[in-house]
Amino acid sequence: MIHLVSPKTLHSLGIVGMNQRNISFIGKNNQRKNYRLVDDKLLTKQIAIDKGGIPVPELYGVVSYLFEMAGFLKQIRHRQSFVIKPAQGSGGKGILVVTGRDGDGYIKSSGVRIDDSDIRHHITNILAGLYSLGGRTDKAMVEALIDFDPSLKAYSYEGVPDIRVIVFQGVPLMAMMRCATHKSDGKANLHQGAVGVGLDIATGQSVCAVQNGVLVTKHPDTGAVLTTLQVPLWDRILEIAASCNAMTGLGYIGADVVLDRQYGPMLLELNARPGLAIQVANQAGLRHRVVIAQDIVASTDDPAERIALAKQRFGALAAASRASVVS
């Protein structure tokens, strides 16, 4: 059954729509000249290392032209696992995850076996711009597969869970963990069927969870209880996300962080136009939080103080959201 909510109710909850996001949040805080720093994942990786000293997944190689294909296929012969993605892709499109080998072939996260011809075809599509923003010609980047923290294993199926944090001028506004499912083909993308778990900014604990806009309490494939989720190393995750505004010159962004077993939190990518589904996962709106964040920014220039104030102010809001979901 679909329950319609009136515009008045949405406004009172502080729910942000596409127009307000584009005009008030993105348009006013993100200079277009800096978009390239996050739209191109290769540039993002480079500035994260050079400017922020932020750990990122190891880059195995880049394919820019078709004539480089043969050499690339030889280069990955010894790799047991890797990820191929478009440098200018978005929404999880065009990502190929290889988790193992089968003789001369490769095994995808779904268990399907592929070979060199499949990889060649996939990279050709990337170079042609099939998955890139605006359909521009692109590059294929090949990264190390994240060996994610074992404490999160039960919360994702055939894929790596990631944490999306929306940040305004160094103030973390809202967060969620995106958990891959069989339906999402192992990708942490809510529009493809992944589960979004809203997270308390103060603690990294779950607020509630949704799949396809419907509240859920367990992972559909693993059966893991989502209401008791606690993301480890939460303070470090917030530090990495909050530092990305200054690093890119963009005032309103989404930072995607993953937890590696060996290296801990690592920046996966950034988004200058973060989606709005995070509001559903938290059962809360972004508009009220931006107003609070503006007050925090006006009160202090210290990055650590901005994070501490965000934890204090938004932690109380998360408690109220959690109580309303339970009731």
mmCIF file of C-alpha atoms in Angstrom:
data_model
loop_
_atom_site.group_PDB
_atom_site.id
_atom_site.type_symbol
_atom_site.label_atom_id
_atom_site.label_comp_id
_atom_site.label_asym_id
_atom_site.label_seq_id
_atom_site.Cartn_x
_atom_site.Cartn_y
_atom_site.Cartn_z
ATOM 1 C CA MET A 1 0.000 0.000 0.000
ATOM 2 C CA ILE A 2 1.333 3.446 -0.910
ATOM 3 C CA HIS A 3 0.810 6.227 1.640
ATOM 4 C CA LEU A 4 0.898 9.730 0.182
ATOM 5 C CA VAL A 5 2.380 12.500 2.304
ATOM 6 C CA SER A 6 1.253 16.081 1.893
ATOM 7 C CA PRO A 7 3.719 18.790 0.839
ATOM 8 C CA LYS A 8 3.034 20.537 4.154
ATOM 9 C CA THR A 9 4.098 17.461 6.110
ATOM 10 C CA LEU A 10 7.229 17.010 3.990
ATOM 11 C CA HIS A 11 8.126 20.651 4.604
ATOM 12 C CA SER A 12 7.670 20.304 8.374
ATOM 13 C CA LEU A 13 9.955 17.262 8.353
ATOM 14 C CA GLY A 14 12.630 19.211 6.500
ATOM 15 C CA ILE A 15 12.609 16.851 3.514
ATOM 16 C CA VAL A 16 14.651 18.245 0.627
ATOM 17 C CA GLY A 17 13.618 17.717 -2.995
ATOM 18 C CA MET A 18 15.699 17.833 -6.156
ATOM 19 C CA ASN A 19 15.052 21.504 -6.912
ATOM 20 C CA GLN A 20 15.980 22.732 -3.439
ATOM 21 C CA ARG A 21 19.045 20.493 -3.379
ATOM 22 C CA ASN A 22 20.225 21.739 -6.779
ATOM 23 C CA ILE A 23 19.590 25.438 -6.141
ATOM 24 C CA SER A 24 20.074 25.998 -2.403
ATOM 25 C CA PHE A 25 22.645 23.357 -1.496
ATOM 26 C CA ILE A 26 24.669 22.494 -4.592
ATOM 27 C CA GLY A 27 24.322 25.721 -6.583
ATOM 28 C CA LYS A 28 25.221 27.993 -3.663
ATOM 29 C CA ASN A 29 28.081 25.933 -2.258
ATOM 30 C CA ASN A 30 29.760 24.181 -5.176
ATOM 31 C CA GLN A 31 31.692 26.108 -7.787
ATOM 32 C CA ARG A 32 31.379 24.384 -11.141
ATOM 33 C CA LYS A 33 35.113 24.687 -11.842
ATOM 34 C CA ASN A 34 35.754 22.247 -8.988
ATOM 35 C CA TYR A 35 33.297 19.567 -10.139
ATOM 36 C CA ARG A 36 35.997 17.853 -12.166
ATOM 37 C CA LEU A 37 37.869 17.011 -8.955
ATOM 38 C CA VAL A 38 35.080 14.655 -7.918
ATOM 39 C CA ASP A 39 33.523 13.741 -11.273
ATOM 40 C CA ASP A 40 36.836 12.178 -12.315
ATOM 41 C CA LYS A 41 37.692 9.414 -9.827
ATOM 42 C CA LEU A 42 41.336 9.450 -10.900
ATOM 43 C CA LEU A 43 41.618 13.114 -9.909
ATOM 44 C CA THR A 44 39.803 12.436 -6.650
ATOM 45 C CA LYS A 45 42.265 9.699 -5.806
ATOM 46 C CA GLN A 46 45.225 11.952 -6.567
ATOM 47 C CA ILE A 47 44.069 14.951 -4.507
ATOM 48 C CA ALA A 48 43.123 12.668 -1.609
ATOM 49 C CA ILE A 49 46.708 11.443 -1.511
ATOM 50 C CA ASP A 50 48.428 14.762 -2.261
ATOM 51 C CA LYS A 51 46.271 17.227 -0.298
ATOM 52 C CA GLY A 52 44.578 15.249 2.395
ATOM 53 C CA GLY A 53 46.879 12.337 3.074
ATOM 54 C CA ILE A 54 43.741 10.214 2.973
ATOM 55 C CA PRO A 55 44.080 6.474 2.295
ATOM 56 C CA VAL A 56 42.450 5.232 -0.929
ATOM 57 C CA PRO A 57 42.281 1.812 -2.641
ATOM 58 C CA GLU A 58 45.445 0.956 -4.565
ATOM 59 C CA LEU A 59 45.327 1.796 -8.262
ATOM 60 C CA TYR A 60 46.512 -1.157 -10.376
ATOM 61 C CA GLY A 61 46.272 0.565 -13.740
ATOM 62 C CA VAL A 62 44.360 2.732 -16.201
ATOM 63 C CA VAL A 63 43.166 1.923 -19.720
ATOM 64 C CA SER A 64 42.723 5.078 -21.787
ATOM 65 C CA TYR A 65 42.793 3.703 -25.346
ATOM 66 C CA LEU A 66 41.823 0.474 -27.083
ATOM 67 C CA PHE A 67 45.397 -0.235 -28.171
ATOM 68 C CA GLU A 68 46.331 -0.592 -24.481
ATOM 69 C CA MET A 69 43.911 -3.495 -23.988
ATOM 70 C CA ALA A 70 46.270 -6.378 -24.793
ATOM 71 C CA GLY A 71 48.928 -5.094 -22.436
ATOM 72 C CA PHE A 72 46.372 -4.567 -19.719
ATOM 73 C CA LEU A 73 45.022 -8.117 -19.969
ATOM 74 C CA LYS A 74 48.566 -9.425 -19.532
ATOM 75 C CA GLN A 75 49.073 -7.099 -16.572
ATOM 76 C CA ILE A 76 46.131 -8.491 -14.595
ATOM 77 C CA ARG A 77 46.969 -12.165 -15.220
ATOM 78 C CA HIS A 78 48.499 -12.485 -11.757
ATOM 79 C CA ARG A 79 45.707 -10.628 -9.960
ATOM 80 C CA GLN A 80 43.283 -12.767 -7.977
ATOM 81 C CA SER A 81 40.811 -9.932 -7.474
ATOM 82 C CA PHE A 82 40.249 -6.370 -8.674
ATOM 83 C CA VAL A 83 37.595 -3.812 -9.574
ATOM 84 C CA ILE A 84 37.177 -2.174 -12.988
ATOM 85 C CA LYS A 85 35.234 1.075 -13.033
ATOM 86 C CA PRO A 86 34.715 4.107 -15.291
ATOM 87 C CA ALA A 87 36.705 7.110 -14.106
ATOM 88 C CA GLN A 88 33.710 9.380 -14.736
ATOM 89 C CA GLY A 89 30.917 6.966 -13.877
ATOM 90 C CA SER A 90 28.058 7.583 -11.463
ATOM 91 C CA GLY A 91 25.394 5.667 -9.595
ATOM 92 C CA GLY A 92 27.428 2.468 -9.497
ATOM 93 C CA LYS A 93 27.078 1.954 -13.251
ATOM 94 C CA GLY A 94 29.836 0.212 -15.166
ATOM 95 C CA ILE A 95 31.548 -1.316 -12.129
ATOM 96 C CA LEU A 96 32.865 -4.845 -12.626
ATOM 97 C CA VAL A 97 33.970 -6.666 -9.479
ATOM 98 C CA VAL A 98 36.258 -9.696 -9.803
ATOM 99 C CA THR A 99 36.630 -11.697 -6.599
ATOM 100 C CA GLY A 100 38.630 -14.714 -7.783
ATOM 101 C CA ARG A 101 40.102 -16.783 -10.605
ATOM 102 C CA ASP A 102 39.066 -19.980 -12.374
ATOM 103 C CA GLY A 103 41.928 -21.113 -14.571
ATOM 104 C CA ASP A 104 42.245 -18.515 -17.323
ATOM 105 C CA GLY A 105 38.889 -17.017 -16.341
ATOM 106 C CA TYR A 106 37.638 -14.722 -13.636
ATOM 107 C CA ILE A 107 34.855 -14.995 -11.068
ATOM 108 C CA LYS A 108 32.512 -12.046 -10.498
ATOM 109 C CA SER A 109 31.122 -11.213 -7.067
ATOM 110 C CA SER A 110 27.887 -12.924 -8.119
ATOM 111 C CA GLY A 111 29.774 -16.167 -8.812
ATOM 112 C CA VAL A 112 29.439 -15.885 -12.605
ATOM 113 C CA ARG A 113 32.530 -16.884 -14.597
ATOM 114 C CA ILE A 114 33.837 -14.471 -17.234
ATOM 115 C CA ASP A 115 36.888 -14.434 -19.494
ATOM 116 C CA ASP A 116 39.151 -12.010 -21.338
ATOM 117 C CA SER A 117 36.541 -11.333 -24.006
ATOM 118 C CA ASP A 118 34.027 -10.224 -21.348
ATOM 119 C CA ILE A 119 36.556 -7.897 -19.746
ATOM 120 C CA ARG A 120 37.562 -6.534 -23.153
ATOM 121 C CA HIS A 121 33.900 -5.862 -23.990
ATOM 122 C CA HIS A 122 33.284 -4.165 -20.644
ATOM 123 C CA ILE A 123 36.303 -1.872 -20.933
ATOM 124 C CA THR A 124 35.385 -1.007 -24.526
ATOM 125 C CA ASN A 125 31.979 0.163 -23.283
ATOM 126 C CA ILE A 126 33.647 2.262 -20.594
ATOM 127 C CA LEU A 127 35.980 3.936 -23.082
ATOM 128 C CA ALA A 128 33.033 4.699 -25.365
ATOM 129 C CA GLY A 129 31.328 6.593 -22.538
ATOM 130 C CA LEU A 130 28.459 4.161 -21.965
ATOM 131 C CA TYR A 131 28.567 4.729 -18.201
ATOM 132 C CA SER A 132 30.091 8.196 -17.915
ATOM 133 C CA LEU A 133 28.440 11.472 -16.989
ATOM 134 C CA GLY A 134 27.052 13.047 -20.141
ATOM 135 C CA GLY A 135 28.169 10.109 -22.283
ATOM 136 C CA ARG A 136 31.693 11.494 -22.633
ATOM 137 C CA THR A 137 34.532 9.220 -23.677
ATOM 138 C CA ASP A 138 36.124 7.823 -20.570
ATOM 139 C CA LYS A 139 38.977 5.862 -19.010
ATOM 140 C CA ALA A 140 38.798 2.511 -17.248
ATOM 141 C CA MET A 141 40.523 2.427 -13.896
ATOM 142 C CA VAL A 142 41.453 -0.791 -12.140
ATOM 143 C CA GLU A 143 41.675 -0.818 -8.349
ATOM 144 C CA ALA A 144 42.383 -3.277 -5.579
ATOM 145 C CA LEU A 145 39.293 -5.013 -4.252
ATOM 146 C CA ILE A 146 38.549 -3.886 -0.721
ATOM 147 C CA ASP A 147 39.061 -6.637 1.845
ATOM 148 C CA PHE A 148 36.346 -5.212 4.028
ATOM 149 C CA ASP A 149 36.209 -5.298 7.797
ATOM 150 C CA PRO A 150 34.936 -8.735 8.924
ATOM 151 C CA SER A 151 32.612 -7.116 11.475
ATOM 152 C CA LEU A 152 30.508 -5.864 8.531
ATOM 153 C CA LYS A 153 30.493 -9.119 6.559
ATOM 154 C CA ALA A 154 26.990 -10.164 7.563
ATOM 155 C CA TYR A 155 25.518 -6.835 6.464
ATOM 156 C CA SER A 156 26.344 -7.146 2.775
ATOM 157 C CA TYR A 157 25.888 -9.848 0.141
ATOM 158 C CA GLU A 158 28.250 -10.414 -2.804
ATOM 159 C CA GLY A 159 29.703 -6.957 -2.430
ATOM 160 C CA VAL A 160 31.433 -4.377 -0.262
ATOM 161 C CA PRO A 161 29.319 -2.182 2.039
ATOM 162 C CA ASP A 162 30.171 1.510 2.019
ATOM 163 C CA ILE A 163 29.312 4.494 4.187
ATOM 164 C CA ARG A 164 27.926 7.627 2.547
ATOM 165 C CA VAL A 165 28.340 10.826 4.566
ATOM 166 C CA ILE A 166 26.781 14.105 3.438
ATOM 167 C CA VAL A 167 29.049 16.983 4.477
ATOM 168 C CA PHE A 168 28.424 20.742 4.535
ATOM 169 C CA GLN A 169 31.472 22.984 5.037
ATOM 170 C CA GLY A 170 33.222 20.418 7.209
ATOM 171 C CA VAL A 171 30.087 19.514 9.161
ATOM 172 C CA PRO A 172 28.839 15.929 8.694
ATOM 173 C CA LEU A 173 25.070 16.236 8.218
ATOM 174 C CA MET A 174 23.748 12.738 7.656
ATOM 175 C CA ALA A 175 25.115 9.259 7.028
ATOM 176 C CA MET A 176 24.066 5.803 5.934
ATOM 177 C CA MET A 177 25.664 2.458 5.222
ATOM 178 C CA ARG A 178 24.745 0.988 1.850
ATOM 179 C CA CYS A 179 24.597 -2.798 1.954
ATOM 180 C CA ALA A 180 24.823 -4.802 -1.248
ATOM 181 C CA THR A 181 22.196 -7.478 -1.939
ATOM 182 C CA HIS A 182 21.659 -10.212 -4.503
ATOM 183 C CA LYS A 183 19.084 -7.937 -6.133
ATOM 184 C CA SER A 184 21.651 -5.125 -6.476
ATOM 185 C CA ASP A 185 24.172 -7.550 -8.046
ATOM 186 C CA GLY A 186 26.647 -6.977 -5.257
ATOM 187 C CA LYS A 187 26.658 -3.185 -5.710
ATOM 188 C CA ALA A 188 26.007 -0.747 -2.871
ATOM 189 C CA ASN A 189 23.439 1.219 -4.878
ATOM 190 C CA LEU A 190 19.999 1.862 -3.367
ATOM 191 C CA HIS A 191 18.328 2.358 -6.748
ATOM 192 C CA GLN A 192 19.440 -1.119 -7.770
ATOM 193 C CA GLY A 193 18.069 -2.790 -4.646
ATOM 194 C CA ALA A 194 20.751 -2.326 -1.987
ATOM 195 C CA VAL A 195 19.725 -1.717 1.623
ATOM 196 C CA GLY A 196 20.322 1.713 3.128
ATOM 197 C CA VAL A 197 20.908 1.844 6.876
ATOM 198 C CA GLY A 198 20.590 5.299 8.409
ATOM 199 C CA LEU A 199 23.382 6.036 10.891
ATOM 200 C CA ASP A 200 23.526 8.247 13.965
ATOM 201 C CA ILE A 201 26.166 10.928 13.321
ATOM 202 C CA ALA A 202 27.099 10.859 17.008
ATOM 203 C CA THR A 203 27.788 7.138 17.310
ATOM 204 C CA GLY A 204 27.663 5.323 13.952
ATOM 205 C CA GLN A 205 24.785 3.191 15.230
ATOM 206 C CA SER A 206 21.824 2.332 13.023
ATOM 207 C CA VAL A 207 18.732 4.506 13.150
ATOM 208 C CA CYS A 208 16.611 2.427 10.775
ATOM 209 C CA ALA A 209 16.979 0.611 7.437
ATOM 210 C CA VAL A 210 15.160 0.660 4.107
ATOM 211 C CA GLN A 211 15.126 -1.309 0.873
ATOM 212 C CA ASN A 212 13.272 0.098 -2.129
ATOM 213 C CA GLY A 213 11.740 2.710 0.168
ATOM 214 C CA VAL A 214 10.295 0.146 2.605
ATOM 215 C CA LEU A 215 11.455 -0.159 6.228
ATOM 216 C CA VAL A 216 13.266 -3.431 6.954
ATOM 217 C CA THR A 217 14.892 -4.885 10.073
ATOM 218 C CA LYS A 218 16.994 -7.673 8.527
ATOM 219 C CA HIS A 219 19.213 -8.038 5.487
ATOM 220 C CA PRO A 220 17.150 -9.843 2.808
ATOM 221 C CA ASP A 221 19.931 -12.292 1.902
ATOM 222 C CA THR A 222 22.055 -12.805 5.009
ATOM 223 C CA GLY A 223 19.363 -12.347 7.647
ATOM 224 C CA ALA A 224 21.640 -10.036 9.652
ATOM 225 C CA VAL A 225 19.733 -7.833 12.109
ATOM 226 C CA LEU A 226 20.154 -4.241 10.919
ATOM 227 C CA THR A 227 18.749 -2.531 14.007
ATOM 228 C CA THR A 228 21.849 -3.398 16.045
ATOM 229 C CA LEU A 229 24.434 -2.331 13.469
ATOM 230 C CA GLN A 230 27.390 -0.396 14.869
ATOM 231 C CA VAL A 231 29.957 0.896 12.372
ATOM 232 C CA PRO A 232 33.500 0.610 13.781
ATOM 233 C CA LEU A 233 36.114 3.373 13.654
ATOM 234 C CA TRP A 234 33.316 5.914 13.369
ATOM 235 C CA ASP A 235 35.304 8.978 14.453
ATOM 236 C CA ARG A 236 37.939 8.327 11.773
ATOM 237 C CA ILE A 237 35.219 7.954 9.134
ATOM 238 C CA LEU A 238 33.802 11.356 10.091
ATOM 239 C CA GLU A 239 37.274 12.935 10.009
ATOM 240 C CA ILE A 240 37.908 11.663 6.483
ATOM 241 C CA ALA A 241 34.487 12.754 5.203
ATOM 242 C CA ALA A 242 34.605 16.181 6.842
ATOM 243 C CA SER A 243 38.043 16.954 5.400
ATOM 244 C CA CYS A 244 36.800 16.539 1.832
ATOM 245 C CA ASN A 245 35.144 19.967 1.615
ATOM 246 C CA ALA A 246 38.426 21.824 2.036
ATOM 247 C CA MET A 247 40.269 19.265 -0.080
ATOM 248 C CA THR A 248 38.032 19.818 -3.104
ATOM 249 C CA GLY A 249 36.810 23.375 -2.623
ATOM 250 C CA LEU A 250 33.238 22.058 -2.710
ATOM 251 C CA GLY A 251 30.999 23.045 0.183
ATOM 252 C CA TYR A 252 28.312 20.373 -0.160
ATOM 253 C CA ILE A 253 29.329 16.830 -1.067
ATOM 254 C CA GLY A 254 28.757 13.159 -0.436
ATOM 255 C CA ALA A 255 31.807 11.181 0.701
ATOM 256 C CA ASP A 256 31.839 7.406 0.247
ATOM 257 C CA VAL A 257 34.076 5.586 2.718
ATOM 258 C CA VAL A 258 34.857 1.868 2.989
ATOM 259 C CA LEU A 259 36.400 -0.083 5.856
ATOM 260 C CA ASP A 260 39.340 -2.235 4.850
ATOM 261 C CA ARG A 261 40.440 -5.093 7.088
ATOM 262 C CA GLN A 262 44.092 -3.994 7.019
ATOM 263 C CA TYR A 263 44.030 -0.251 6.332
ATOM 264 C CA GLY A 264 40.840 0.812 8.100
ATOM 265 C CA PRO A 265 38.639 3.602 6.646
ATOM 266 C CA MET A 266 39.497 4.512 3.054
ATOM 267 C CA LEU A 267 37.952 7.125 0.752
ATOM 268 C CA LEU A 268 36.306 5.401 -2.196
ATOM 269 C CA GLU A 269 34.902 8.388 -4.088
ATOM 270 C CA LEU A 270 33.168 11.764 -3.779
ATOM 271 C CA ASN A 271 29.957 13.130 -5.238
ATOM 272 C CA ALA A 272 29.203 16.798 -5.896
ATOM 273 C CA ARG A 273 25.507 15.965 -6.401
ATOM 274 C CA PRO A 274 24.720 13.464 -3.629
ATOM 275 C CA GLY A 275 21.320 11.806 -3.859
ATOM 276 C CA LEU A 276 18.417 12.303 -1.499
ATOM 277 C CA ALA A 277 17.573 8.699 -0.593
ATOM 278 C CA ILE A 278 19.712 9.130 2.510
ATOM 279 C CA GLN A 279 16.746 11.028 3.998
ATOM 280 C CA VAL A 280 14.560 7.938 3.653
ATOM 281 C CA ALA A 281 17.233 5.753 5.264
ATOM 282 C CA ASN A 282 17.360 8.138 8.245
ATOM 283 C CA GLN A 283 13.634 8.964 8.316
ATOM 284 C CA ALA A 284 14.703 12.598 8.526
ATOM 285 C CA GLY A 285 15.136 15.632 6.293
ATOM 286 C CA LEU A 286 18.314 17.454 5.330
ATOM 287 C CA ARG A 287 16.932 21.001 5.397
ATOM 288 C CA HIS A 288 16.836 21.380 9.180
ATOM 289 C CA ARG A 289 20.321 19.925 9.470
ATOM 290 C CA VAL A 290 21.767 22.391 6.978
ATOM 291 C CA VAL A 291 20.369 25.258 9.052
ATOM 292 C CA ILE A 292 22.043 23.819 12.158
ATOM 293 C CA ALA A 293 25.266 23.262 10.212
ATOM 294 C CA GLN A 294 25.317 26.895 9.124
ATOM 295 C CA ASP A 295 25.218 27.909 12.789
ATOM 296 C CA ILE A 296 28.074 25.508 13.554
ATOM 297 C CA VAL A 297 30.176 26.902 10.699
ATOM 298 C CA ALA A 298 29.555 30.460 11.932
ATOM 299 C CA SER A 299 30.608 29.501 15.469
ATOM 300 C CA THR A 300 33.993 27.892 14.771
ATOM 301 C CA ASP A 301 36.692 27.423 12.130
ATOM 302 C CA ASP A 302 38.210 24.401 13.863
ATOM 303 C CA PRO A 303 37.534 21.139 11.932
ATOM 304 C CA ALA A 304 37.470 18.995 15.085
ATOM 305 C CA GLU A 305 35.041 21.354 16.830
ATOM 306 C CA ARG A 306 32.709 21.311 13.838
ATOM 307 C CA ILE A 307 32.583 17.509 13.955
ATOM 308 C CA ALA A 308 32.076 17.506 17.737
ATOM 309 C CA LEU A 309 29.201 19.980 17.503
ATOM 310 C CA ALA A 310 27.626 17.985 14.683
ATOM 311 C CA LYS A 311 27.757 14.823 16.806
ATOM 312 C CA GLN A 312 26.149 16.674 19.688
ATOM 313 C CA ARG A 313 23.355 18.362 17.715
ATOM 314 C CA PHE A 314 22.539 15.599 15.239
ATOM 315 C CA GLY A 315 22.850 12.819 17.791
ATOM 316 C CA ALA A 316 19.788 14.187 19.547
ATOM 317 C CA LEU A 317 17.887 14.288 16.258
ATOM 318 C CA ALA A 318 18.843 10.684 15.501
ATOM 319 C CA ALA A 319 17.526 9.590 18.896
ATOM 320 C CA ALA A 320 14.194 11.221 18.097
ATOM 321 C CA SER A 321 14.084 9.535 14.663
ATOM 322 C CA ARG A 322 14.880 6.154 16.197
ATOM 323 C CA ALA A 323 12.101 6.565 18.747
ATOM 324 C CA SER A 324 9.554 7.533 16.083
ATOM 325 C CA VAL A 325 10.440 4.502 13.949
ATOM 326 C CA VAL A 326 10.060 2.133 16.908
ATOM 327 C CA SER A 327 6.701 3.621 17.855
#
